[in-house]
Amino acid sequence: MLIVKKFGGTSVGNKERIFRVAQRCIADYQKGHEVVVVLSAMGKTTDELIAKAREINPHASKREMDMLLTTGEQTSVALMAMAMGALGVPAISLNAFQVQMNTTSRYGNAHLKNIDTDRIRRELEQHKIVIVTGFQGVDKYDDYTTLGRGGSDTTAVALAAVLHADACEIFTDVDGVYTADPRIVKNARKLKEITYDEMLDLATAGAGVLHNRSVEMAKKYGVKLVVRSSLNESEGTVVKEEVDVEKMLVSGVALDKKAARISVMGLKDEPGIAFRLFQILAKNNINVDIILQSIGRDNTKDISFTVDEEEADEVVALLEENKTRITATEIKCKKEVAKVSIVGAGMMSNPGVAAKMFEALYSSGININMISTSEIRITVLVDIKDGERAMNAIHDAFGLAE
Amino acid sequence: MLIVKKFGGTSVGNKERIFRVAQRCIADYQKGHEVVVVLSAMGKTTDELIAKAREINPHASKREMDMLLTTGEQTSVALMAMAMGALGVPAISLNAFQVQMNTTSRYGNAHLKNIDTDRIRRELEQHKIVIVTGFQGVDKYDDYTTLGRGGSDTTAVALAAVLHADACEIFTDVDGVYTADPRIVKNARKLKEITYDEMLDLATAGAGVLHNRSVEMAKKYGVKLVVRSSLNESEGTVVKEEVDVEKMLVSGVALDKKAARISVMGLKDEPGIAFRLFQILAKNNINVDIILQSIGRDNTKDISFTVDEEEADEVVALLEENKTRITATEIKCKKEVAKVSIVGAGMMSNPGVAAKMFEALYSSGININMISTSEIRITVLVDIKDGERAMNAIHDAFGLAE
């Protein structure tokens, strides 16, 4: 078997942890498996490097930021190879240039284009554990790039895809994917399996275990993903195309407290107004989530939508600037909101799911602000103070604790 | 003019220093010069990385050590490019892979083979200051290497050679090359010029301003070297083939307190014994300096030689192991010795120099242990307690303070 194992920054944060990860990889190696390890930068290294850069130039070029940040993973992989060496196992570290992990030139948020597998294959054939820097690439100019948020997961999945790995294990600080965040819902249950689509919708809905991009890539190339704990040996959750167990109506409930609702009031009821509004946001790379249009006073209409809380101020500023162009009379922003979502592949063939969710909220006296649905997801916007209670109520209503 | 400027780790040790170096380079850039900057890792970074590695694996593979250490210079050059950016000047950082600074595969102590100038030329043509990582290279396997001691100086000189630079300025914490270490000889004088050969002999004799390898390379390719202070604007010392001023009899006095004398006693007076002895040392990469053979008792001979103080214990252990093979009866080691050397291109044509040096030592009541000479250098071994006094006596005798 060829296994790709990815460990995040916390898992390699100090000497003891580095050795724990090394031993874990060696265990697979000694079973006769080929092992490729993908690592992030140690602990808070990336944050520290960013702080150092900001101190020197708050508007440093992204090309130079990536040149700086890529030293972080290079440090991790070299130290890991040394740790495995100390344990008597042949290992070699490779960075993005040595692998030839080719990406686009969008520094800070590059996309993988292709990965040369020659060097990795050659090292595996020599019975080495191969340790690859996550998060980074090189572009056609031979400049370093970074892959943006969740980048190391993407590296791991991409490597698993091109190497036709039997599994791609993503080690995190949680045991796997749960029916709900166990810190909020006490009787949340770990899922044995989940489909790519469910995982994608859960990620979008704020369940932070895996980043969207890596799940999308896993789905595209059929990479069997396993989400496991770096702290214990428990089995984790398998993410794949079809789950073997009977499809559950709902596989998880997610809560996202980092939403903000923007309301644009008094828009003229003319064609093209909504287009203009959302074009402004798209041009500025603002992701818009739930959208709701309602009728305002005097032949006008109101449009509300949710954005990332962090981007809310920027959105308000952008819209205030363009107030006349979009014919708005007032722009409001509410940050004290949360999104609660249920996700389940079984939802498609079961029409009663939404009703059941709303009933659970009604019974708990929770007011719904906005609603949005996809094929396998239903999301509602509630007041932030109701968020955790809503999550528990829904979790109970669908009997997710089993 | 194309100028290569090299700054050591101390010169880029913190934000303020980085900006000071940036401004210094920008000053040349704004005069219309093309500027290539070579940097070492910041402050104690390399030592810290080595310590981190030792903690994990005291016998880490050199290949992985180089993978780790090369992150140091990459951090320096990225931050420097950001600093120049903050000052409004276009700059780009390049590491050994981006330049294609090709070396042998002797990790930890690689030699430069060839340097691709394409990328640097292209960036210079776009009116950028180009900032290159010192000390590092890549080998034919695309693995990182480091150049060993004085490596960043070597990088700078090599770049100056291949780019046909008009000058290669090496910035240090001293003003230039002095007739003697100003901390020991109060009236030591800064030299305006010195020849490559004199500089080489001074470096060998323990004057630590420049590393041998970089001076040798400068000589080979006729690179005009300038040793300057990173702390002030003084002119420094020019190192070149021929000095314009009248050749001085002696241009400098150097003191090396890090010597040790090894004496191997009672060797059989047979052919091949000395060969065997020095072969053992050569195989273990031990550099031997002054060698003296004398007649011992009962038809035996004694051989004494000096080595680096740091290697003395290893040498003694090696020789004790091979005691019977080399027919030695006793091995002695004395660490409380110092080498005092005078260097001067004018020495070749002036036979009285040695006598004058010995007279100065005699007048000061200093005993000479061993003597060694090259074409332009005379070195004597004295007791360590006499070292500084010997240096001053010689400095005075040759009137080096002018």
Coordinates of N, CA and C in Angstrom, one line a residue, chain B residues 127-309:
Chain B
H127 N 15.8 46.7 -13.7 CA 16.1 47.8 -12.8 C 15.8 47.4 -11.3
K128 N 16.0 46.1 -11.0 CA 15.8 45.7 -9.7 C 17.1 45.5 -9.0
I129 N 17.1 45.7 -7.6 CA 18.2 45.2 -6.8 C 18.0 43.7 -6.6
V130 N 19.0 43.0 -6.9 CA 18.9 41.5 -6.8 C 19.6 41.0 -5.5
I131 N 18.8 40.3 -4.7 CA 19.3 39.9 -3.3 C 19.4 38.4 -3.4
V132 N 20.6 37.9 -3.2 CA 20.9 36.5 -3.4 C 21.3 35.9 -2.0
T133 N 20.9 34.7 -1.8 CA 21.3 33.9 -0.5 C 22.7 33.5 -0.6
G134 N 23.5 33.9 0.4 CA 24.9 33.5 0.4 C 25.0 32.0 1.0
F135 N 26.2 31.4 0.9 CA 26.5 30.2 1.7 C 25.8 29.0 1.1
Q136 N 24.9 29.1 0.2 CA 24.1 27.9 -0.3 C 24.2 27.6 -1.7
G137 N 24.0 26.4 -2.1 CA 24.0 26.0 -3.5 C 23.0 24.9 -3.7
V138 N 22.9 24.4 -5.0 CA 22.1 23.2 -5.2 C 23.0 22.2 -6.0
D139 N 22.9 20.9 -5.8 CA 23.7 20.0 -6.5 C 22.9 19.4 -7.7
K140 N 23.5 18.4 -8.3 CA 22.9 17.8 -9.5 C 21.6 17.1 -9.2
Y141 N 21.4 16.7 -8.0 CA 20.2 16.0 -7.6 C 19.1 17.0 -7.2
D142 N 19.3 18.3 -7.4 CA 18.4 19.4 -6.9 C 18.3 19.4 -5.4
D143 N 19.4 19.0 -4.7 CA 19.4 19.1 -3.3 C 20.2 20.3 -2.9
Y144 N 19.8 20.9 -1.7 CA 20.5 22.0 -1.2 C 21.9 21.6 -0.6
T145 N 22.8 22.5 -0.8 CA 24.1 22.3 -0.2 C 24.5 23.6 0.5
T146 N 25.5 23.5 1.4 CA 26.1 24.7 1.9 C 27.6 24.7 1.7
L147 N 28.2 25.9 1.7 CA 29.6 26.0 1.2 C 30.6 26.0 2.3
G148 N 30.2 25.7 3.6 CA 31.1 25.7 4.7 C 31.5 27.0 5.1
R149 N 32.6 27.1 6.0 CA 33.0 28.4 6.6 C 33.3 29.4 5.6
G150 N 32.9 30.7 5.9 CA 33.2 31.8 4.9 C 32.4 31.6 3.7
G151 N 31.3 30.8 3.7 CA 30.6 30.5 2.5 C 29.9 31.7 1.8
S152 N 29.4 32.6 2.5 CA 28.8 33.8 1.9 C 29.7 34.7 1.2
D153 N 31.0 34.8 1.7 CA 32.0 35.5 1.0 C 32.3 34.9 -0.3
T154 N 32.4 33.6 -0.3 CA 32.6 32.8 -1.5 C 31.5 33.1 -2.5
T155 N 30.3 33.0 -2.1 CA 29.1 33.3 -3.0 C 29.3 34.7 -3.6
A156 N 29.6 35.7 -2.8 CA 29.7 37.0 -3.3 C 30.9 37.1 -4.3
V157 N 32.0 36.6 -4.0 CA 33.1 36.7 -5.0 C 32.8 35.9 -6.3
A158 N 32.2 34.7 -6.1 CA 31.8 34.0 -7.3 C 30.8 34.7 -8.2
L159 N 29.8 35.3 -7.6 CA 28.9 36.1 -8.3 C 29.6 37.3 -9.0
A160 N 30.5 38.0 -8.3 CA 31.2 39.1 -8.9 C 32.0 38.6 -10.1
A161 N 32.6 37.4 -10.0 CA 33.4 36.9 -11.1 C 32.5 36.6 -12.3
V162 N 31.4 35.8 -12.1 CA 30.6 35.5 -13.3 C 29.8 36.6 -13.9
L163 N 29.5 37.6 -13.1 CA 28.8 38.8 -13.6 C 29.8 39.9 -14.0
H164 N 31.1 39.6 -13.9 CA 32.1 40.6 -14.3 C 31.8 41.9 -13.6
A165 N 31.6 41.8 -12.3 CA 31.3 43.0 -11.5 C 32.5 43.9 -11.4
D166 N 32.3 45.2 -11.2 CA 33.4 46.1 -11.1 C 34.0 46.1 -9.7
A167 N 33.2 45.6 -8.7 CA 33.8 45.4 -7.4 C 33.0 44.5 -6.6
C168 N 33.6 43.8 -5.6 CA 32.9 43.0 -4.7 C 33.2 43.5 -3.3
E169 N 32.2 44.1 -2.7 CA 32.4 44.7 -1.4 C 32.0 43.7 -0.3
I170 N 32.9 43.4 0.6 CA 32.6 42.5 1.7 C 32.5 43.4 3.0
F171 N 31.2 43.5 3.5 CA 31.0 44.3 4.7 C 31.2 43.5 6.0
T172 N 32.0 44.0 6.9 CA 32.3 43.2 8.1 C 32.2 44.2 9.3
D173 N 32.5 43.7 10.5 CA 32.4 44.6 11.7 C 33.7 45.3 11.9
V174 N 34.7 45.2 11.0 CA 35.9 46.0 11.1 C 36.0 46.9 9.8
D175 N 36.8 47.9 10.0 CA 36.9 49.0 8.9 C 37.6 48.5 7.7
G176 N 38.4 47.5 7.8 CA 39.2 47.0 6.7 C 40.3 46.1 7.2
V177 N 41.4 45.9 6.4 CA 42.5 45.1 6.8 C 43.5 46.0 7.5
Y178 N 43.9 45.6 8.7 CA 44.9 46.3 9.5 C 46.2 45.7 9.5
T179 N 47.2 46.5 9.8 CA 48.6 46.0 9.9 C 48.7 44.9 11.1
A180 N 47.8 45.0 12.0 CA 47.7 44.1 13.1 C 46.3 44.2 13.7
D181 N 45.8 43.3 14.5 CA 44.5 43.4 15.2 C 44.5 44.6 16.1
P182 N 43.7 45.6 15.8 CA 43.7 46.9 16.6 C 43.4 46.7 18.1
R183 N 42.7 45.5 18.4 CA 42.4 45.3 19.8 C 43.6 44.9 20.6
I184 N 44.7 44.4 19.8 CA 45.9 44.0 20.5 C 47.0 45.0 20.3
V185 N 47.1 45.5 19.1 CA 48.2 46.5 18.8 C 47.5 47.8 18.6
K186 N 47.7 48.7 19.7 CA 47.0 50.0 19.7 C 47.2 50.9 18.5
N187 N 48.5 50.9 18.0 CA 48.8 51.8 16.9 C 48.7 51.1 15.5
A188 N 47.9 50.0 15.5 CA 47.8 49.3 14.2 C 47.1 50.3 13.2
R189 N 47.5 50.1 11.9 CA 47.0 51.1 10.9 C 46.2 50.3 9.8
K190 N 45.2 51.0 9.4 CA 44.4 50.4 8.3 C 45.1 50.5 7.0
L191 N 45.2 49.4 6.2 CA 45.8 49.4 4.9 C 44.9 49.9 3.9
K192 N 45.4 50.7 3.0 CA 44.5 51.1 1.8 C 44.4 50.0 0.8
E193 N 45.5 49.3 0.6 CA 45.5 48.2 -0.4 C 46.3 47.0 0.1
I194 N 46.1 45.9 -0.4 CA 46.8 44.7 -0.1 C 46.7 43.7 -1.2
T195 N 47.7 42.9 -1.5 CA 47.6 42.0 -2.6 C 46.8 40.7 -2.2
Y196 N 46.3 40.0 -3.1 CA 45.6 38.7 -2.9 C 46.5 37.8 -2.0
D197 N 47.8 37.7 -2.5 CA 48.7 36.7 -1.8 C 48.9 37.1 -0.3
E198 N 49.1 38.4 -0.1 CA 49.3 38.8 1.3 C 48.0 38.5 2.1
M199 N 46.9 38.8 1.5 CA 45.6 38.6 2.2 C 45.5 37.1 2.5
L200 N 45.8 36.3 1.6 CA 45.8 34.8 1.7 C 46.6 34.4 2.9
D201 N 47.9 34.9 2.9 CA 48.8 34.5 4.0 C 48.3 35.0 5.3
L202 N 47.8 36.2 5.3 CA 47.2 36.8 6.6 C 46.1 35.9 7.1
A203 N 45.2 35.5 6.1 CA 44.0 34.7 6.5 C 44.5 33.4 7.1
T204 N 45.5 32.7 6.5 CA 46.0 31.5 7.0 C 46.7 31.7 8.4
A205 N 47.3 32.9 8.5 CA 48.0 33.2 9.8 C 47.0 33.6 10.9
G206 N 45.7 33.6 10.6 CA 44.8 33.8 11.7 C 44.1 35.2 11.7
A207 N 44.4 36.0 10.7 CA 43.7 37.3 10.7 C 42.3 37.0 10.0
G208 N 41.3 37.1 10.8 CA 40.0 36.5 10.4 C 39.1 37.3 9.5
V209 N 39.6 38.4 8.9 CA 38.7 39.2 8.1 C 38.0 38.5 7.0
L210 N 38.8 37.9 6.2 CA 38.3 37.2 5.0 C 38.7 35.7 5.0
H211 N 37.8 34.9 4.5 CA 38.1 33.5 4.4 C 39.0 33.2 3.2
N212 N 40.0 32.3 3.4 CA 40.9 31.9 2.3 C 40.2 31.6 1.0
R213 N 39.2 30.8 1.1 CA 38.6 30.4 -0.2 C 38.1 31.5 -1.0
S214 N 37.5 32.5 -0.4 CA 37.0 33.6 -1.2 C 38.1 34.5 -1.7
V215 N 39.2 34.6 -1.0 CA 40.4 35.3 -1.5 C 41.0 34.6 -2.7
E216 N 41.1 33.3 -2.5 CA 41.7 32.5 -3.6 C 40.9 32.6 -4.9
M217 N 39.5 32.6 -4.7 CA 38.7 32.7 -5.9 C 38.8 34.1 -6.5
A218 N 38.9 35.1 -5.6 CA 39.0 36.5 -6.1 C 40.3 36.6 -6.9
K219 N 41.4 36.0 -6.4 CA 42.7 36.1 -7.1 C 42.5 35.4 -8.5
K220 N 41.9 34.2 -8.5 CA 41.8 33.4 -9.7 C 41.1 34.1 -10.8
Y221 N 40.0 34.8 -10.4 CA 39.2 35.5 -11.4 C 39.4 37.0 -11.5
G222 N 40.4 37.5 -10.7 CA 40.7 38.9 -10.8 C 39.6 39.8 -10.3
V223 N 38.9 39.3 -9.3 CA 37.8 40.2 -8.7 C 38.4 41.2 -7.7
K224 N 38.1 42.4 -7.9 CA 38.5 43.5 -7.0 C 37.7 43.4 -5.7
L225 N 38.3 43.0 -4.6 CA 37.7 42.9 -3.4 C 37.8 44.1 -2.5
V226 N 36.8 44.6 -1.9 CA 36.9 45.7 -1.0 C 36.3 45.2 0.4
V227 N 37.2 45.3 1.4 CA 36.7 45.0 2.8 C 36.3 46.3 3.5
R228 N 35.0 46.3 3.8 CA 34.5 47.6 4.4 C 33.7 47.4 5.7
S229 N 33.5 48.4 6.4 CA 32.7 48.3 7.6 C 31.3 48.4 7.3
S230 N 30.4 47.6 8.0 CA 29.0 47.8 7.8 C 28.5 48.8 8.7
L231 N 29.3 49.3 9.6 CA 28.9 50.3 10.6 C 29.1 51.7 10.2
N232 N 30.1 52.0 9.4 CA 30.4 53.3 9.0 C 30.7 53.4 7.5
E233 N 31.0 54.6 7.0 CA 31.2 54.8 5.6 C 32.6 54.8 5.1
S234 N 33.5 54.5 6.0 CA 35.0 54.6 5.7 C 35.3 53.7 4.5
E235 N 36.5 54.0 3.9 CA 36.7 53.5 2.6 C 37.1 52.0 2.5
G236 N 37.6 51.5 3.6 CA 38.0 50.1 3.6 C 39.3 49.8 3.0
T237 N 39.6 48.5 2.8 CA 40.8 48.1 2.2 C 40.5 47.4 0.9
V238 N 41.3 47.7 -0.2 CA 41.1 47.1 -1.5 C 42.1 45.9 -1.6
V239 N 41.6 44.7 -2.0 CA 42.4 43.5 -2.1 C 42.5 43.3 -3.6
K240 N 43.7 43.3 -4.2 CA 43.8 43.1 -5.7 C 45.2 42.5 -6.0
E241 N 45.4 42.4 -7.3 CA 46.6 41.6 -7.7 C 47.9 42.4 -7.4
E242 N 48.0 43.6 -7.8 CA 49.2 44.5 -7.6 C 48.7 45.7 -6.8
V243 N 49.5 46.1 -5.8 CA 49.1 47.3 -5.1 C 49.8 48.5 -5.8
D244 N 49.1 49.6 -5.8 CA 49.6 50.8 -6.5 C 50.7 51.5 -5.7
V245 N 50.6 51.5 -4.4 CA 51.6 52.1 -3.6 C 52.9 51.3 -3.6
E246 N 54.0 51.9 -3.2 CA 55.2 51.1 -3.2 C 55.1 49.9 -2.3
K247 N 55.6 48.8 -2.7 CA 55.4 47.6 -2.0 C 56.0 47.7 -0.6
M248 N 55.3 47.4 0.4 CA 55.8 47.5 1.7 C 56.5 46.2 2.0
L249 N 57.5 46.3 2.9 CA 58.3 45.1 3.3 C 57.4 44.1 3.9
V250 N 56.7 44.7 4.9 CA 55.7 43.8 5.7 C 54.4 44.6 5.7
S251 N 53.3 43.9 5.4 CA 52.1 44.7 5.4 C 51.2 44.4 6.6
G252 N 51.5 43.3 7.3 CA 50.7 43.0 8.5 C 51.3 42.0 9.4
V253 N 50.9 42.0 10.6 CA 51.3 41.0 11.6 C 50.0 40.3 12.1
A254 N 50.0 39.0 12.2 CA 48.8 38.3 12.6 C 49.1 37.4 13.8
L255 N 48.1 37.2 14.6 CA 48.3 36.4 15.8 C 47.2 35.3 15.8
D256 N 47.6 34.1 16.0 CA 46.6 33.0 16.0 C 46.8 32.2 17.3
K257 N 45.9 32.4 18.3 CA 46.0 31.8 19.6 C 45.4 30.4 19.6
K258 N 44.8 30.0 18.5 CA 44.1 28.8 18.5 C 44.9 27.6 17.9
A259 N 46.2 27.7 18.2 CA 47.1 26.6 17.7 C 47.4 25.7 18.9
A260 N 47.8 24.5 18.5 CA 48.3 23.5 19.5 C 49.5 22.8 18.9
R261 N 50.5 22.5 19.7 CA 51.6 21.8 19.2 C 51.6 20.3 19.7
I262 N 51.7 19.5 18.7 CA 51.7 18.0 19.0 C 53.2 17.5 18.8
S263 N 53.7 16.8 19.7 CA 55.0 16.2 19.6 C 54.9 14.7 19.6
V264 N 55.5 14.1 18.6 CA 55.5 12.6 18.5 C 56.9 12.2 18.7
M265 N 57.2 11.5 19.8 CA 58.6 11.2 20.3 C 59.0 9.8 20.0
G266 N 60.3 9.6 19.8 CA 60.9 8.3 19.8 C 60.6 7.5 18.5
L267 N 60.4 8.2 17.4 CA 60.1 7.5 16.2 C 61.3 6.8 15.6
K268 N 61.1 5.6 15.1 CA 62.3 4.9 14.5 C 62.8 5.7 13.3
D269 N 64.1 5.7 13.1 CA 64.7 6.5 12.0 C 64.7 5.6 10.8
E270 N 63.5 5.4 10.2 CA 63.3 4.5 9.0 C 62.5 5.3 8.0
P271 N 62.7 5.0 6.7 CA 61.9 5.6 5.7 C 60.4 5.3 5.9
G272 N 59.6 6.2 5.5 CA 58.1 5.9 5.5 C 57.4 6.2 6.8
I273 N 58.1 6.4 7.9 CA 57.5 6.7 9.2 C 56.7 8.0 9.2
A274 N 57.4 9.1 8.7 CA 56.7 10.4 8.6 C 55.5 10.3 7.7
F275 N 55.7 9.5 6.6 CA 54.6 9.4 5.6 C 53.4 8.8 6.3
R276 N 53.6 7.7 7.0 CA 52.5 7.0 7.7 C 51.8 7.9 8.7
L277 N 52.6 8.7 9.4 CA 52.1 9.6 10.5 C 51.1 10.6 9.8
F278 N 51.6 11.3 8.8 CA 50.8 12.4 8.2 C 49.7 11.9 7.3
Q279 N 49.8 10.6 6.9 CA 48.7 10.0 6.1 C 47.5 9.8 7.0
I280 N 47.8 9.4 8.2 CA 46.7 9.2 9.2 C 45.9 10.5 9.4
L281 N 46.7 11.6 9.5 CA 46.1 12.9 9.7 C 45.3 13.3 8.5
A282 N 45.9 13.1 7.3 CA 45.3 13.6 6.1 C 43.9 12.8 5.9
K283 N 44.0 11.5 6.2 CA 42.7 10.7 6.0 C 41.6 11.2 6.9
N284 N 42.0 11.8 8.0 CA 41.0 12.3 8.9 C 40.7 13.9 8.8
N285 N 41.2 14.4 7.6 CA 40.9 15.8 7.3 C 41.5 16.8 8.3
I286 N 42.7 16.4 8.9 CA 43.3 17.3 9.9 C 44.3 18.1 9.1
N287 N 44.2 19.5 9.2 CA 45.2 20.3 8.6 C 46.4 20.5 9.5
V288 N 47.5 20.2 9.0 CA 48.8 20.4 9.8 C 49.5 21.6 9.3
D289 N 50.0 22.4 10.2 CA 50.7 23.6 9.8 C 52.2 23.4 9.9
I290 N 52.9 24.1 10.9 CA 54.3 24.0 11.0 C 54.8 22.6 11.3
I291 N 55.8 22.1 10.6 CA 56.3 20.8 10.9 C 57.8 20.9 11.2
L292 N 58.2 20.2 12.3 CA 59.6 20.3 12.7 C 60.0 18.9 13.0
Q293 N 61.2 18.5 12.4 CA 61.7 17.1 12.7 C 63.0 17.3 13.5
S294 N 63.2 16.6 14.5 CA 64.5 16.7 15.2 C 65.0 15.4 15.7
I295 N 66.2 15.3 16.0 CA 66.8 14.0 16.4 C 66.5 13.7 17.9
G296 N 66.0 12.5 18.1 CA 65.7 12.2 19.5 C 66.9 11.4 20.1
R297 N 66.6 10.7 21.2 CA 67.7 9.8 21.8 C 67.8 8.5 21.1
D298 N 68.9 7.9 21.3 CA 69.1 6.5 20.8 C 68.6 6.2 19.4
N299 N 69.1 7.1 18.5 CA 68.8 6.8 17.1 C 67.4 7.0 16.7
T300 N 66.6 7.6 17.5 CA 65.2 7.9 17.1 C 65.1 9.3 16.7
K301 N 63.9 9.7 16.1 CA 63.6 11.1 15.8 C 62.3 11.5 16.4
D302 N 62.2 12.8 16.6 CA 60.9 13.4 17.1 C 60.3 14.2 16.0
I303 N 59.0 14.2 15.9 CA 58.4 15.1 14.9 C 57.3 15.9 15.7
S304 N 57.4 17.2 15.5 CA 56.5 18.1 16.1 C 55.7 18.9 15.0
F305 N 54.5 19.2 15.2 CA 53.7 20.0 14.3 C 52.6 20.7 15.0
T306 N 52.0 21.7 14.3 CA 50.9 22.4 14.9 C 49.6 22.1 14.2
V307 N 48.6 22.1 15.0 CA 47.2 21.9 14.4 C 46.3 22.9 15.0
D308 N 45.1 22.9 14.5 CA 44.0 23.7 15.2 C 43.8 23.2 16.6
E309 N 43.7 24.1 17.5 CA 43.5 23.8 18.9 C 42.3 22.8 19.1

